[in-house]
mmCIF file of C-alpha atoms and ligand atoms in Angstrom:
data_model
loop_
_atom_site.group_PDB
_atom_site.id
_atom_site.type_symbol
_atom_site.label_atom_id
_atom_site.label_comp_id
_atom_site.label_asym_id
_atom_site.label_seq_id
_atom_site.Cartn_x
_atom_site.Cartn_y
_atom_site.Cartn_z
ATOM 1 C CA ALA A 135 -5.355 -34.998 21.455
ATOM 2 C CA TRP A 136 -4.057 -38.481 20.745
ATOM 3 C CA ALA A 137 -6.318 -41.182 19.435
ATOM 4 C CA ARG A 138 -5.263 -44.781 19.712
ATOM 5 C CA GLY A 139 -2.646 -45.640 17.143
ATOM 6 C CA ARG A 140 -2.596 -42.378 15.197
ATOM 7 C CA THR A 141 -2.114 -38.668 15.547
ATOM 8 C CA VAL A 142 -5.275 -36.693 15.020
ATOM 9 C CA ASN A 143 -3.610 -33.391 15.597
ATOM 10 C CA ALA A 144 -0.780 -33.685 13.105
ATOM 11 C CA ARG A 145 0.847 -30.340 12.541
ATOM 12 C CA PRO A 146 -1.299 -28.324 10.160
ATOM 13 C CA ARG A 147 0.200 -27.798 6.736
ATOM 14 C CA VAL A 148 0.965 -24.176 5.876
ATOM 15 C CA PHE A 149 2.094 -22.752 2.559
ATOM 16 C CA ALA A 150 3.912 -19.404 2.679
ATOM 17 C CA THR A 151 4.246 -17.711 -0.689
ATOM 18 C CA ARG A 152 7.487 -15.942 0.237
ATOM 19 C CA ASN A 153 10.226 -15.887 2.797
ATOM 20 C CA LEU A 154 9.675 -12.942 5.151
ATOM 21 C CA PRO A 155 12.142 -10.676 6.947
ATOM 22 C CA GLY A 156 12.786 -11.235 10.650
ATOM 23 C CA GLY A 157 12.378 -14.433 12.641
ATOM 24 C CA ALA A 158 8.606 -14.945 12.366
ATOM 25 C CA LEU A 159 8.693 -17.782 9.826
ATOM 26 C CA ALA A 160 11.371 -19.674 11.762
ATOM 27 C CA ARG A 161 9.118 -19.563 14.839
ATOM 28 C CA LEU A 162 6.121 -20.624 12.740
ATOM 29 C CA ALA A 163 8.064 -23.628 11.451
ATOM 30 C CA GLN A 164 8.274 -24.940 15.026
ATOM 31 C CA ARG A 165 4.487 -25.172 15.269
ATOM 32 C CA VAL A 166 3.287 -26.156 11.803
ATOM 33 C CA SER A 167 4.461 -28.134 8.842
ATOM 34 C CA LEU A 168 5.679 -25.190 6.800
ATOM 35 C CA GLU A 169 6.457 -25.030 3.129
ATOM 36 C CA VAL A 170 7.903 -21.745 1.888
ATOM 37 C CA TRP A 171 7.967 -20.904 -1.830
ATOM 38 C CA PRO A 172 11.690 -21.346 -2.453
ATOM 39 C CA ASP A 173 12.338 -19.136 -5.472
ATOM 40 C CA PRO A 174 13.049 -15.432 -5.357
ATOM 41 C CA GLY A 175 9.980 -13.356 -6.155
ATOM 42 C CA ALA A 176 6.297 -14.279 -6.214
ATOM 43 C CA PRO A 177 5.102 -17.723 -7.350
ATOM 44 C CA ALA A 178 3.255 -17.779 -10.679
ATOM 45 C CA ARG A 179 -0.428 -18.591 -10.515
ATOM 46 C CA GLU A 180 -0.007 -22.341 -11.139
ATOM 47 C CA ALA A 181 2.757 -22.609 -8.540
ATOM 48 C CA LEU A 182 0.615 -20.732 -6.031
ATOM 49 C CA ALA A 183 -2.332 -23.056 -6.679
ATOM 50 C CA ALA A 184 -0.101 -26.148 -6.432
ATOM 51 C CA GLY A 185 1.555 -24.973 -3.210
ATOM 52 C CA ALA A 186 -1.744 -24.082 -1.553
ATOM 53 C CA ARG A 187 -3.671 -27.158 -2.784
ATOM 54 C CA ASP A 188 -3.285 -29.284 0.369
ATOM 55 C CA ALA A 189 -2.616 -26.480 2.806
ATOM 56 C CA GLU A 190 -4.768 -25.705 5.821
ATOM 57 C CA GLY A 191 -3.130 -22.329 6.252
ATOM 58 C CA LEU A 192 -2.021 -19.909 3.528
ATOM 59 C CA LEU A 193 0.390 -17.099 4.313
ATOM 60 C CA CYS A 194 0.325 -14.735 1.347
ATOM 61 C CA LEU A 195 1.321 -11.292 0.136
ATOM 62 C CA LEU A 196 -0.425 -8.681 -1.991
ATOM 63 C CA THR A 197 1.288 -10.122 -5.064
ATOM 64 C CA ASP A 198 -0.735 -13.359 -4.733
ATOM 65 C CA ARG A 199 -4.175 -13.305 -6.293
ATOM 66 C CA ILE A 200 -6.376 -15.281 -3.908
ATOM 67 C CA ASP A 201 -9.567 -15.440 -5.952
ATOM 68 C CA ALA A 202 -12.616 -17.703 -5.771
ATOM 69 C CA ALA A 203 -11.084 -20.289 -8.133
ATOM 70 C CA LEU A 204 -7.920 -20.549 -6.082
ATOM 71 C CA ILE A 205 -9.873 -20.931 -2.840
ATOM 72 C CA LYS A 206 -12.069 -23.578 -4.470
ATOM 73 C CA GLY A 207 -8.959 -25.515 -5.457
ATOM 74 C CA CYS A 208 -7.865 -25.725 -1.798
ATOM 75 C CA PRO A 209 -10.416 -28.012 -0.095
ATOM 76 C CA ARG A 210 -8.538 -28.175 3.223
ATOM 77 C CA LEU A 211 -7.891 -24.452 3.511
ATOM 78 C CA ARG A 212 -9.077 -23.097 6.897
ATOM 79 C CA VAL A 213 -7.107 -19.866 7.297
ATOM 80 C CA ILE A 214 -5.713 -17.149 5.030
ATOM 81 C CA SER A 215 -3.250 -14.661 6.443
ATOM 82 C CA SER A 216 -2.012 -11.840 4.239
ATOM 83 C CA CYS A 217 1.120 -9.934 5.159
ATOM 84 C CA SER A 218 -0.429 -6.635 4.000
ATOM 85 C CA VAL A 219 -2.971 -4.034 5.030
ATOM 86 C CA GLY A 220 -4.580 -3.796 1.575
ATOM 87 C CA LEU A 221 -6.766 -6.802 0.719
ATOM 88 C CA ASP A 222 -7.829 -6.061 -2.843
ATOM 89 C CA HIS A 223 -5.938 -9.222 -3.914
ATOM 90 C CA VAL A 224 -8.178 -11.497 -1.802
ATOM 91 C CA ASP A 225 -11.740 -12.418 -2.774
ATOM 92 C CA MET A 226 -13.153 -11.721 0.690
ATOM 93 C CA GLU A 227 -16.642 -12.864 -0.279
ATOM 94 C CA ALA A 228 -15.412 -16.238 -1.477
ATOM 95 C CA ALA A 229 -13.312 -16.703 1.670
ATOM 96 C CA THR A 230 -16.158 -15.689 3.967
ATOM 97 C CA ARG A 231 -18.605 -17.996 2.158
ATOM 98 C CA ARG A 232 -16.231 -20.872 2.890
ATOM 99 C CA GLY A 233 -15.962 -19.771 6.519
ATOM 100 C CA ILE A 234 -12.274 -18.935 6.096
ATOM 101 C CA PRO A 235 -11.033 -16.100 8.299
ATOM 102 C CA VAL A 236 -8.646 -13.701 6.546
ATOM 103 C CA GLY A 237 -5.946 -12.034 8.613
ATOM 104 C CA TYR A 238 -4.184 -8.818 7.613
ATOM 105 C CA THR A 239 -1.691 -6.396 9.130
ATOM 106 C CA PRO A 240 -3.234 -2.977 9.741
ATOM 107 C CA GLY A 241 -1.795 -0.531 12.240
ATOM 108 C CA VAL A 242 1.820 -1.662 12.093
ATOM 109 C CA LEU A 243 2.743 0.036 8.820
ATOM 110 C CA ALA A 244 0.834 3.307 8.921
ATOM 111 C CA GLU A 245 3.703 5.502 10.166
ATOM 112 C CA THR A 246 6.243 3.939 7.795
ATOM 113 C CA THR A 247 3.959 4.415 4.785
ATOM 114 C CA ALA A 248 3.158 7.969 5.899
ATOM 115 C CA ASP A 249 6.920 8.631 6.001
ATOM 116 C CA LEU A 250 7.170 7.525 2.364
ATOM 117 C CA ALA A 251 4.180 9.654 1.344
ATOM 118 C CA PHE A 252 5.913 12.636 2.898
ATOM 119 C CA ALA A 253 9.262 11.743 1.354
ATOM 120 C CA LEU A 254 7.555 11.644 -2.069
ATOM 121 C CA LEU A 255 5.751 14.908 -1.384
ATOM 122 C CA LEU A 256 9.025 16.617 -0.493
ATOM 123 C CA ALA A 257 10.912 14.977 -3.375
ATOM 124 C CA ALA A 258 8.328 16.166 -5.902
ATOM 125 C CA ALA A 259 8.057 19.627 -4.357
ATOM 126 C CA ARG A 260 11.827 20.189 -4.296
ATOM 127 C CA ARG A 261 12.712 18.224 -7.462
ATOM 128 C CA ILE A 262 15.145 16.027 -5.550
ATOM 129 C CA VAL A 263 15.374 13.188 -8.100
ATOM 130 C CA GLU A 264 15.840 15.563 -11.029
ATOM 131 C CA ALA A 265 18.549 17.482 -9.135
ATOM 132 C CA ASP A 266 20.335 14.260 -8.195
ATOM 133 C CA GLY A 267 20.404 13.216 -11.867
ATOM 134 C CA PHE A 268 21.680 16.654 -12.925
ATOM 135 C CA LEU A 269 24.639 16.359 -10.566
ATOM 136 C CA ARG A 270 25.468 12.749 -11.442
ATOM 137 C CA GLN A 271 25.297 13.451 -15.182
ATOM 138 C CA GLY A 272 28.081 16.022 -14.790
ATOM 139 C CA ARG A 273 25.840 18.929 -15.666
ATOM 140 C CA TRP A 274 26.690 20.891 -12.495
ATOM 141 C CA THR A 275 29.237 23.201 -14.109
ATOM 142 C CA TRP A 276 31.276 26.046 -12.660
ATOM 143 C CA GLU A 277 29.038 28.679 -14.332
ATOM 144 C CA ARG A 278 25.952 27.020 -12.933
ATOM 145 C CA ARG A 279 27.325 26.284 -9.475
ATOM 146 C CA TRP A 280 24.555 28.373 -7.934
ATOM 147 C CA ASP A 281 21.778 29.236 -10.318
ATOM 148 C CA PRO A 282 19.277 31.882 -9.187
ATOM 149 C CA ASP A 283 16.551 30.111 -11.128
ATOM 150 C CA GLY A 284 17.885 26.550 -11.012
ATOM 151 C CA PHE A 285 15.613 23.805 -9.692
ATOM 152 C CA LEU A 286 12.952 26.132 -8.353
ATOM 153 C CA GLY A 287 10.361 24.029 -6.569
ATOM 154 C CA ARG A 288 7.326 24.574 -4.379
ATOM 155 C CA ASP A 289 7.243 25.466 -0.714
ATOM 156 C CA VAL A 290 5.791 22.832 1.547
ATOM 157 C CA TYR A 291 5.797 25.059 4.618
ATOM 158 C CA GLY A 292 2.631 27.161 4.642
ATOM 159 C CA ALA A 293 1.023 25.275 1.731
ATOM 160 C CA THR A 294 -2.362 23.522 1.817
ATOM 161 C CA LEU A 295 -2.442 19.729 1.801
ATOM 162 C CA GLY A 296 -5.576 17.783 0.911
ATOM 163 C CA VAL A 297 -5.709 14.275 2.394
ATOM 164 C CA ILE A 298 -8.067 11.886 0.567
ATOM 165 C CA GLY A 299 -9.065 9.140 3.017
ATOM 166 C CA LEU A 300 -8.538 9.719 6.720
ATOM 167 C CA GLY A 301 -7.705 6.162 7.714
ATOM 168 C CA ALA A 302 -4.581 5.310 9.699
ATOM 169 C CA ILE A 303 -2.129 6.417 6.988
ATOM 170 C CA GLY A 304 -4.098 9.511 5.973
ATOM 171 C CA ARG A 305 -4.156 10.646 9.614
ATOM 172 C CA ALA A 306 -0.430 9.964 10.035
ATOM 173 C CA VAL A 307 0.275 12.078 6.928
ATOM 174 C CA ALA A 308 -1.949 14.866 8.285
ATOM 175 C CA ALA A 309 0.055 14.848 11.541
ATOM 176 C CA ARG A 310 3.324 15.216 9.608
ATOM 177 C CA ALA A 311 1.842 18.038 7.534
ATOM 178 C CA ARG A 312 0.934 19.993 10.644
ATOM 179 C CA GLY A 313 4.554 19.689 11.793
ATOM 180 C CA PHE A 314 5.582 21.236 8.480
ATOM 181 C CA GLY A 315 3.278 24.206 9.083
ATOM 182 C CA MET A 316 0.789 23.157 6.422
ATOM 183 C CA ARG A 317 -2.938 23.807 6.410
ATOM 184 C CA VAL A 318 -4.662 20.419 6.146
ATOM 185 C CA LEU A 319 -7.957 19.708 4.378
ATOM 186 C CA GLY A 320 -9.391 16.204 4.678
ATOM 187 C CA TRP A 321 -12.012 14.169 2.870
ATOM 188 C CA SER A 322 -13.201 10.769 4.000
ATOM 189 C CA ARG A 323 -16.237 8.664 3.171
ATOM 190 C CA SER A 324 -17.296 8.684 6.804
ATOM 191 C CA LEU A 325 -17.235 12.095 8.380
ATOM 192 C CA ARG A 326 -14.255 12.310 10.706
ATOM 193 C CA GLU A 327 -13.620 15.145 13.105
ATOM 194 C CA LEU A 328 -9.879 15.356 13.524
ATOM 195 C CA GLU A 329 -7.921 18.017 15.279
ATOM 196 C CA GLY A 330 -6.122 20.232 12.796
ATOM 197 C CA VAL A 331 -7.905 18.770 9.744
ATOM 198 C CA GLU A 332 -10.633 20.826 8.040
ATOM 199 C CA PRO A 333 -13.325 18.460 6.733
ATOM 200 C CA VAL A 334 -14.287 19.341 3.139
ATOM 201 C CA GLU A 335 -16.036 17.839 0.132
ATOM 202 C CA LEU A 336 -13.759 16.056 -2.330
ATOM 203 C CA SER A 337 -14.403 18.664 -5.048
ATOM 204 C CA GLU A 338 -13.396 21.475 -2.665
ATOM 205 C CA LEU A 339 -10.266 19.593 -1.610
ATOM 206 C CA LEU A 340 -9.217 19.100 -5.229
ATOM 207 C CA ALA A 341 -9.850 22.733 -6.118
ATOM 208 C CA GLU A 342 -8.004 24.226 -3.141
ATOM 209 C CA ALA A 343 -5.091 21.987 -2.190
ATOM 210 C CA GLN A 344 -1.560 22.623 -3.462
ATOM 211 C CA PHE A 345 -0.646 19.093 -2.420
ATOM 212 C CA VAL A 346 -3.054 16.150 -2.631
ATOM 213 C CA SER A 347 -2.181 12.836 -0.990
ATOM 214 C CA VAL A 348 -4.278 9.726 -1.644
ATOM 215 C CA HIS A 349 -4.967 7.258 1.208
ATOM 216 C CA VAL A 350 -8.276 5.490 0.511
ATOM 217 C CA ALA A 351 -8.432 1.723 0.105
ATOM 218 C CA LEU A 352 -9.018 0.438 -3.436
ATOM 219 C CA THR A 353 -12.636 -0.713 -3.690
ATOM 220 C CA PRO A 354 -15.182 -0.683 -6.530
ATOM 221 C CA GLU A 355 -16.250 2.775 -5.256
ATOM 222 C CA THR A 356 -12.752 4.267 -5.163
ATOM 223 C CA ARG A 357 -11.476 2.759 -8.431
ATOM 224 C CA GLY A 358 -10.844 5.704 -10.755
ATOM 225 C CA LEU A 359 -11.749 8.209 -8.020
ATOM 226 C CA LEU A 360 -9.088 10.526 -9.474
ATOM 227 C CA ASP A 361 -10.119 10.270 -13.123
ATOM 228 C CA ALA A 362 -9.545 12.864 -15.830
ATOM 229 C CA ALA A 363 -12.415 15.038 -14.552
ATOM 230 C CA ALA A 364 -11.140 14.987 -10.962
ATOM 231 C CA LEU A 365 -7.572 15.770 -12.066
ATOM 232 C CA ALA A 366 -8.904 18.665 -14.145
ATOM 233 C CA ARG A 367 -10.397 20.151 -10.977
ATOM 234 C CA MET A 368 -6.965 20.388 -9.368
ATOM 235 C CA ARG A 369 -4.876 23.563 -9.392
ATOM 236 C CA GLU A 370 -2.241 23.908 -12.095
ATOM 237 C CA ASP A 371 0.424 24.352 -9.409
ATOM 238 C CA ALA A 372 -0.739 21.263 -7.500
ATOM 239 C CA ILE A 373 1.316 18.173 -6.700
ATOM 240 C CA LEU A 374 -0.370 14.766 -6.435
ATOM 241 C CA VAL A 375 1.027 11.952 -4.286
ATOM 242 C CA ASN A 376 -0.364 8.402 -4.367
ATOM 243 C CA THR A 377 0.858 5.750 -1.946
ATOM 244 C CA ALA A 378 -2.521 3.950 -1.690
ATOM 245 C CA ARG A 379 -3.320 1.866 -4.777
ATOM 246 C CA GLY A 380 -2.727 2.536 -8.455
ATOM 247 C CA GLY A 381 -6.288 1.849 -9.587
ATOM 248 C CA ILE A 382 -7.511 4.937 -7.718
ATOM 249 C CA VAL A 383 -5.758 7.319 -10.146
ATOM 250 C CA ASP A 384 -6.299 7.270 -13.931
ATOM 251 C CA GLU A 385 -2.675 6.904 -15.057
ATOM 252 C CA ALA A 386 -3.206 7.941 -18.689
ATOM 253 C CA ALA A 387 -5.074 11.064 -17.571
ATOM 254 C CA LEU A 388 -2.338 11.873 -15.042
ATOM 255 C CA ALA A 389 0.416 11.498 -17.654
ATOM 256 C CA ALA A 390 -1.546 13.758 -20.025
ATOM 257 C CA ALA A 391 -2.103 16.393 -17.294
ATOM 258 C CA LEU A 392 1.624 16.460 -16.461
ATOM 259 C CA ARG A 393 2.604 16.673 -20.126
ATOM 260 C CA GLY A 394 0.078 19.458 -20.734
ATOM 261 C CA GLY A 395 1.280 21.444 -17.707
ATOM 262 C CA ARG A 396 -2.142 21.167 -16.094
ATOM 263 C CA LEU A 397 -0.559 19.737 -12.957
ATOM 264 C CA ALA A 398 2.821 20.804 -11.530
ATOM 265 C CA ALA A 399 4.133 17.407 -10.447
ATOM 266 C CA ALA A 400 3.224 14.016 -9.044
ATOM 267 C CA ALA A 401 4.782 11.134 -7.142
ATOM 268 C CA LEU A 402 3.555 7.549 -7.250
ATOM 269 C CA ASP A 403 4.483 4.460 -5.254
ATOM 270 C CA VAL A 404 1.653 2.305 -6.619
ATOM 271 C CA PHE A 405 0.357 1.475 -10.087
ATOM 272 C CA ALA A 406 -2.740 -0.007 -11.678
ATOM 273 C CA ARG A 407 -0.581 -2.898 -12.878
ATOM 274 C CA GLU A 408 2.570 -3.842 -11.072
ATOM 275 C CA PRO A 409 5.294 -4.002 -12.132
ATOM 276 C CA LEU A 410 4.805 -0.875 -14.224
ATOM 277 C CA ASP A 411 4.716 -1.649 -17.940
ATOM 278 C CA THR A 412 7.810 -0.347 -19.713
ATOM 279 C CA ALA A 413 5.407 1.168 -22.280
ATOM 280 C CA SER A 414 3.450 3.104 -19.624
ATOM 281 C CA PRO A 415 2.840 6.761 -20.560
ATOM 282 C CA LEU A 416 3.930 7.591 -17.004
ATOM 283 C CA LEU A 417 7.551 6.843 -17.852
ATOM 284 C CA ASP A 418 7.714 9.750 -20.353
ATOM 285 C CA ALA A 419 5.709 12.194 -18.253
ATOM 286 C CA PRO A 420 7.619 15.167 -16.850
ATOM 287 C CA ASN A 421 7.857 16.109 -13.164
ATOM 288 C CA LEU A 422 6.987 12.679 -11.894
ATOM 289 C CA VAL A 423 8.745 10.762 -9.123
ATOM 290 C CA LEU A 424 8.242 6.983 -9.170
ATOM 291 C CA THR A 425 9.018 4.313 -6.569
ATOM 292 C CA PRO A 426 8.292 0.564 -6.884
ATOM 293 C CA HIS A 427 5.659 0.040 -4.125
ATOM 294 C CA ILE A 428 7.991 0.533 -1.154
ATOM 295 C CA GLY A 429 5.544 2.222 1.242
ATOM 296 C CA SER A 430 6.017 -0.201 4.124
ATOM 297 C CA ALA A 431 9.611 -1.105 3.291
ATOM 298 C CA SER A 432 11.516 -0.425 6.497
ATOM 299 C CA VAL A 433 13.469 -3.091 8.359
ATOM 300 C CA ALA A 434 11.402 -2.785 11.524
ATOM 301 C CA THR A 435 8.000 -2.559 9.853
ATOM 302 C CA ARG A 436 8.471 -5.501 7.500
ATOM 303 C CA SER A 437 9.404 -7.738 10.438
ATOM 304 C CA ARG A 438 6.462 -6.430 12.506
ATOM 305 C CA MET A 439 4.137 -7.217 9.570
ATOM 306 C CA ALA A 440 5.524 -10.744 9.357
ATOM 307 C CA GLU A 441 5.039 -11.232 13.132
ATOM 308 C CA LEU A 442 1.416 -10.115 12.963
ATOM 309 C CA ALA A 443 0.702 -12.205 9.857
ATOM 310 C CA VAL A 444 2.069 -15.279 11.666
ATOM 311 C CA GLU A 445 0.092 -14.497 14.853
ATOM 312 C CA ASN A 446 -3.082 -14.215 12.757
ATOM 313 C CA LEU A 447 -2.339 -17.490 11.010
ATOM 314 C CA VAL A 448 -1.594 -19.462 14.173
ATOM 315 C CA ALA A 449 -4.650 -18.060 15.965
ATOM 316 C CA GLY A 450 -6.859 -19.033 13.026
ATOM 317 C CA LEU A 451 -5.417 -22.550 12.844
ATOM 318 C CA GLU A 452 -5.931 -23.018 16.584
ATOM 319 C CA GLY A 453 -9.515 -21.783 16.329
ATOM 320 C CA ARG A 454 -8.850 -18.652 18.336
ATOM 321 C CA ALA A 455 -9.881 -15.128 17.306
ATOM 322 C CA MET A 456 -7.215 -13.578 15.076
ATOM 323 C CA PRO A 457 -5.585 -10.422 16.427
ATOM 324 C CA ARG A 458 -6.492 -8.808 13.076
ATOM 325 C CA CYS A 459 -9.282 -10.445 11.133
ATOM 326 C CA ALA A 460 -10.659 -8.698 8.027
ATOM 327 C CA ASN A 461 -13.961 -10.552 7.536
ATOM 328 C CA PRO A 462 -16.602 -8.113 8.818
ATOM 329 C CA ASP A 463 -18.549 -10.686 10.872
ATOM 330 C CA PHE A 464 -15.656 -12.857 11.962
ATOM 331 C CA ALA A 465 -14.427 -10.857 14.940
ATOM 332 C CA ASP A 466 -15.052 -13.831 17.243
ATOM 333 C CA PHE A 467 -14.311 -16.458 14.637
ATOM 334 C CA ALA A 468 -13.510 -19.824 16.129
ATOM 335 C CA ALA A 469 -12.750 -22.633 13.720
ATOM 336 C CA GLY A 470 -13.904 -25.155 16.308
HETATM 337 P P1 LIG B 19 -7.401 2.217 6.721
HETATM 338 O O1 LIG B 19 -7.013 2.764 8.050
HETATM 339 O O2 LIG B 19 -8.275 1.033 6.647
HETATM 340 O O3 LIG B 19 -8.069 3.408 5.885
HETATM 341 C C1 LIG B 19 -8.710 3.145 4.663
HETATM 342 C C2 LIG B 19 -9.296 4.420 4.127
HETATM 343 O O4 LIG B 19 -9.999 4.090 2.922
HETATM 344 C C3 LIG B 19 -10.306 5.084 5.055
HETATM 345 O O5 LIG B 19 -10.212 6.455 4.919
HETATM 346 C C4 LIG B 19 -11.622 4.582 4.489
HETATM 347 O O6 LIG B 19 -12.703 5.448 4.742
HETATM 348 C C5 LIG B 19 -11.333 4.587 3.022
HETATM 349 N N1 LIG B 19 -12.280 3.750 2.282
HETATM 350 C C6 LIG B 19 -12.448 2.422 2.369
HETATM 351 N N2 LIG B 19 -13.429 2.022 1.539
HETATM 352 C C7 LIG B 19 -13.872 3.132 0.923
HETATM 353 C C8 LIG B 19 -14.889 3.389 -0.041
HETATM 354 N N3 LIG B 19 -15.622 2.384 -0.552
HETATM 355 N N4 LIG B 19 -15.084 4.662 -0.446
HETATM 356 C C9 LIG B 19 -14.334 5.673 0.055
HETATM 357 N N5 LIG B 19 -13.375 5.494 0.981
HETATM 358 C C10 LIG B 19 -13.145 4.230 1.395
HETATM 359 O O7 LIG B 19 -6.102 1.840 5.862
HETATM 360 P P2 LIG B 19 -4.656 2.522 5.867
HETATM 361 O O8 LIG B 19 -3.760 1.744 6.740
HETATM 362 O O9 LIG B 19 -4.789 3.989 6.096
HETATM 363 O O10 LIG B 19 -4.217 2.232 4.357
HETATM 364 C C11 LIG B 19 -4.875 2.863 3.275
HETATM 365 C C12 LIG B 19 -4.497 2.156 1.984
HETATM 366 O O11 LIG B 19 -3.115 2.398 1.705
HETATM 367 C C13 LIG B 19 -4.595 0.615 2.065
HETATM 368 O O12 LIG B 19 -5.898 0.187 1.715
HETATM 369 C C14 LIG B 19 -3.564 0.144 1.072
HETATM 370 O O13 LIG B 19 -4.190 -0.101 -0.175
HETATM 371 C C15 LIG B 19 -2.617 1.323 0.930
HETATM 372 N N6 LIG B 19 -1.271 1.010 1.432
HETATM 373 C C16 LIG B 19 -0.205 1.148 0.595
HETATM 374 C C17 LIG B 19 1.082 0.885 1.039
HETATM 375 C C18 LIG B 19 2.271 1.043 0.143
HETATM 376 O O14 LIG B 19 3.196 0.258 0.260
HETATM 377 N N7 LIG B 19 2.302 2.011 -0.734
HETATM 378 C C19 LIG B 19 1.296 0.474 2.369
HETATM 379 C C20 LIG B 19 0.184 0.360 3.197
HETATM 380 C C21 LIG B 19 -1.096 0.630 2.720
HETATM 381 P P3 LIG B 19 -13.491 5.381 6.148
HETATM 382 O O15 LIG B 19 -12.554 5.996 7.119
HETATM 383 O O16 LIG B 19 -14.682 6.169 5.890
HETATM 384 O O17 LIG B 19 -13.757 3.936 6.414
#
């Protein structure tokens, strides 16, 4: 609406902490006054606080810590939209107390992340990375051109997979496992009856499964869920895959279990602290495949995430319900 002599609906100011793939930000720039963090990589904390200070909308990623202090330092902030499904980087309580709806991007990346979980499972089972290195290092000699006991791995077909957390990604992994002829055990906080998934207690899953794939969200209850005691319950021939969040698995205990031969192999896409410290015990552990948090990294999925994050942001700024709002009681949030 126009008031005499001045604009009362000036374009809302939005700070985006990173350029995003696809055309979503270009479309956003037509509707809001958009400032995008110009440097490659994530802004440091001070730069994030400075960029967000006068913003009404904040478009962030999981690399941006949106804590109570940051929110407090942004008096005009009305909407937060994170281009991620995990929200452990956002202080949801602080946002909700301020009446700020927080958008996120569930649903659009489940299949892509499940693909990576399965790629890691197969890579660890069949020692793909180790074999690739062997060939590239010129160690594939004439005498060893076909070794009867070279690179013996584990069969995926016919093996038992335990899925920890039967959310969207856990279920998508279970579906892939059935296609590979695996028996699937599943544990989830809330009892879920799923076709082809045998519901079991966590302790039973850990004791029985030859492959364990982690898909719970990181919360105070799931932090350290796979600690030394839980890892000790696993079979010695088991392979652990984590594409959820690093804090769920005790990294020192995992490195020790791999070194001691108490676990056959593991594959991790996520770490308690990212980037992984160059002094991490994981880097010297045997039979471990590591990727740098690339679960959702496909061309199509990253642009779909950006689209949804922008839709959430615009809806919030216009006082409409966000397509995907994470605050439990904000389903019908209208900024008014
Ligand atoms: P989702 O559909 O929301 O599922 C979350 C799962 O976590 C559900 O099984 C849920 O149990 C469980 N959970 C939540 N709080 C819990 C608690 N306090 N105790 C025990 N279980 C709890 O999410 P999703 O799309 O499957 O994603 C799962 C996680 O994967 C995300 O939170 C994110 O951290 C991670 N992720 C990683 C990547 C990557 O790049 N590597 C990409 C996407 C997601 P209920 O079913 O009982 O609620």
